[in-house]
């Protein structure tokens, strides 16, 4: 069925690269699902249903991967033969790490603020801006993708992961606060 | 037995003929069946013109009675009359206790974790009770449509977990129905309103039934439905409105709290009538025969009624607010509110909900029927009656799926709201030297602690070669299909030792149990399992033959050369021949042989479809 050896970009008929048009990606995703999704094969043979399930699963995964700037960076690096291990790598940029420590303290302090939600909101907005700026830097590295640039991309990715983790932790804190209401 | 499947209407081999399909709203209080006829989705009435079928089954020594007659007996024969089976489906005895339901039934624990209710007929599970309701609805549809149903879409609440979904599917299997898809109720309601087309945005589905309240927030983006948040109150509904009116009447008429059951029933009926009258009238007269034979008469205005029920309506807005917060939204970001459930007929409910979401609620469709209608529309598409339909529902899994890790914590593998179908893998390792087995505990829920999540299944991966702690690489893959049902596979990667299960949840039925129930069920007592199996294979063969013939007409010439075409045709005619016979095993084998012979063709077709879809904007050649 779907050629599973194709990379995710090829699957959607898009050029391999970090910058991509989100609307176009979503459009291609829907077009593909329209012909592959199990709903199109609900009355077909078991075999076709199986194939359709595999295909739809792959397309969903490909879409989720390319849509997300962090997962997309991971994936692009892996296409360049660089497998980043999320769990084990950390940035050595001490200034960045110091900044992170500070943000963590602010998040912890937000809990005790008069309006903790507003405080968290403010922090998350700040973090999202930082991620956006890293996305821009990331795009530059993949333009020509020399070995040095790929190494730089990897470093940017490590930082993005830090910030991502911060956002999910702040969401957890919000859920925790909800519980107390 | 005659090949009745082959000669009945709707079963013809001609491609693109109208196929019979139905949508079923399997509700807690009432159920409905709907179908698309002449391009319009309608719910189907029984012979007396009633559309709603009470979801009540009464077991007698001889029979299982479903619907109105069973409901009428609920008061006199409570132990054998099962109401609200939907609250029990996919749950264990312990959970039922903790649900706090004051259930009159006598529960028996069978060989597995599935609780059974003791009745004069036999011990029945909620799956069997639901199967009786499904059978009654399917019968209604088949009589009305004059043919066999090729498939059904059954709706389930968005928050139903894997066990509850699986149990619902088992009920359909037991009823002899082919499930085209399980569909989330709020999604079905949105489909009924045609929100799939040009209604991108966020929609709220406000569902106030007889005894339950559900709120769902959906995001719709060009046919892609995403459930953003759900909430509700499983013990709040229109019956509570009636109760408040009845209490008011007692107060006005000076009826004591310890009035007898007959009196209370009269009160509740009168209260319900008054509520319904006030939907259109500004005021209504209520009459009651008192215990001393005298009559009391009073007047209830809509204004008084509104004041009575306002606190209850307020109680539904709390969950709405919470659901909005979960979704990170403000009320004014909701584009439409779809009203579902009979209690949304109350004008005050519409008014207050409209005020809350700052939009006029959608009420054009009968709120009792809207879910069934949406299911029917989807069933019609899935069964293949609308080959050019553009709509595609991409649903999400409502709850996160994960496995237990050290310290009683849950590691999420598939987060909630991931578009399905989906497959995700995670690597784990052994924590002891020489460890040769690993227990895998599958959980569903949002919390970190396993004790706060729903346990779905436990299984073991054995035969891991002894290694030092941390050296084994155990890949656990979760897959969720388009119905939201989970499968789990575990594999030790360096040796390829595998263990997989189709997650038959902790409270699910085994295939053997289902077969046993089929044998037990009254409808099939005289029936022979072998006959049933033959029939199933014949239907399956017919479906495969039809699908293949349709495919060959569409693109056989284009995609196959003469040799290949002959090869496929040969396998096809063999199956056609065998399908005329009465040997179910031979039919099964021949279906497999045909599928094998066509494998390359099926793949080529799907690729051709993909190529067609992507043509015109491809950066490179698709092949």
Coordinates of N, CA, C and O in Angstrom, one line a residue, chain B residues 9 26 75 148 155 162 178 222 233 254 261 277 305 343 420 431 449 466 494 524 553 579 583-584 610:
Chain B
X9 N -33.4 -8.4 -0.9 CA -33.1 -7.0 -1.4 C -31.9 -6.4 -0.6 O -31.8 -6.7 0.6
X26 N -27.7 4.0 21.4 CA -28.0 3.1 22.5 C -27.9 3.9 23.8 O -26.8 4.1 24.3
X75 N -41.7 -1.6 37.9 CA -42.1 -1.4 39.3 C -42.6 -2.7 40.0 O -42.3 -2.9 41.2
X148 N -32.0 -7.3 5.1 CA -30.9 -7.4 6.2 C -30.1 -6.2 6.2 O -29.7 -5.6 5.2
X155 N -23.6 4.6 18.6 CA -23.0 5.8 19.3 C -22.6 5.4 20.8 O -23.3 4.7 21.4
X162 N -11.9 2.3 27.1 CA -11.7 1.2 26.2 C -12.6 0.0 26.6 O -13.2 -0.6 25.7
X178 N -23.1 -6.2 12.3 CA -21.7 -5.8 12.0 C -21.6 -4.3 12.3 O -22.4 -3.5 11.8
X222 N -12.4 21.5 8.9 CA -12.6 20.8 7.6 C -12.9 19.3 7.8 O -12.0 18.5 7.3
X233 N -22.5 15.4 34.5 CA -22.9 15.0 35.8 C -23.8 13.7 35.5 O -24.8 13.8 34.9
X254 N -50.8 19.8 50.1 CA -50.8 19.3 51.5 C -50.6 17.8 51.6 O -51.1 17.1 52.5
X261 N -46.6 4.5 47.3 CA -45.9 4.5 46.0 C -46.9 4.9 44.9 O -46.4 5.6 44.0
X277 N -46.2 20.4 29.2 CA -47.2 21.4 28.8 C -46.6 22.8 28.8 O -46.9 23.6 27.9
X305 N -42.4 27.6 37.4 CA -41.6 26.5 37.0 C -40.2 26.8 36.8 O -39.3 26.1 37.3
X343 N -34.7 16.8 27.6 CA -34.8 17.9 28.6 C -34.4 19.3 28.0 O -34.7 20.3 28.7
X420 N -7.0 9.3 15.9 CA -6.9 7.9 15.6 C -7.2 7.6 14.2 O -7.9 8.3 13.5
X431 N 14.9 -4.3 35.2 CA 15.6 -3.6 36.3 C 16.3 -4.5 37.3 O 16.9 -4.1 38.3
X449 N -0.8 8.7 39.1 CA -0.7 7.5 39.9 C -1.6 6.4 39.4 O -2.7 6.7 38.9
X466 N 18.3 -14.0 29.7 CA 18.9 -13.3 30.9 C 20.0 -12.3 30.5 O 20.9 -12.7 29.7
X494 N 16.4 -7.2 21.0 CA 17.6 -7.9 20.6 C 17.3 -9.3 20.2 O 18.1 -9.9 19.4
X524 N -31.4 -17.9 19.9 CA -30.6 -18.9 19.2 C -30.7 -20.3 19.8 O -30.0 -21.2 19.4
X553 N -14.4 -3.5 -12.0 CA -15.1 -2.7 -12.9 C -14.5 -1.3 -13.0 O -14.3 -0.7 -14.0
X579 N -18.9 -20.6 -2.3 CA -19.9 -19.9 -1.4 C -21.3 -20.4 -1.6 O -22.2 -20.2 -0.8
X583 N -20.2 -25.7 3.2 CA -19.1 -26.0 4.1 C -18.4 -24.7 4.5 O -17.7 -24.0 3.7
X584 N -18.7 -24.3 5.8 CA -18.2 -22.9 6.2 C -16.7 -22.9 6.2 O -16.1 -21.8 5.9
X610 N -3.9 7.0 -3.8 CA -3.0 8.0 -3.2 C -2.4 8.9 -4.2 O -2.4 10.1 -4.1

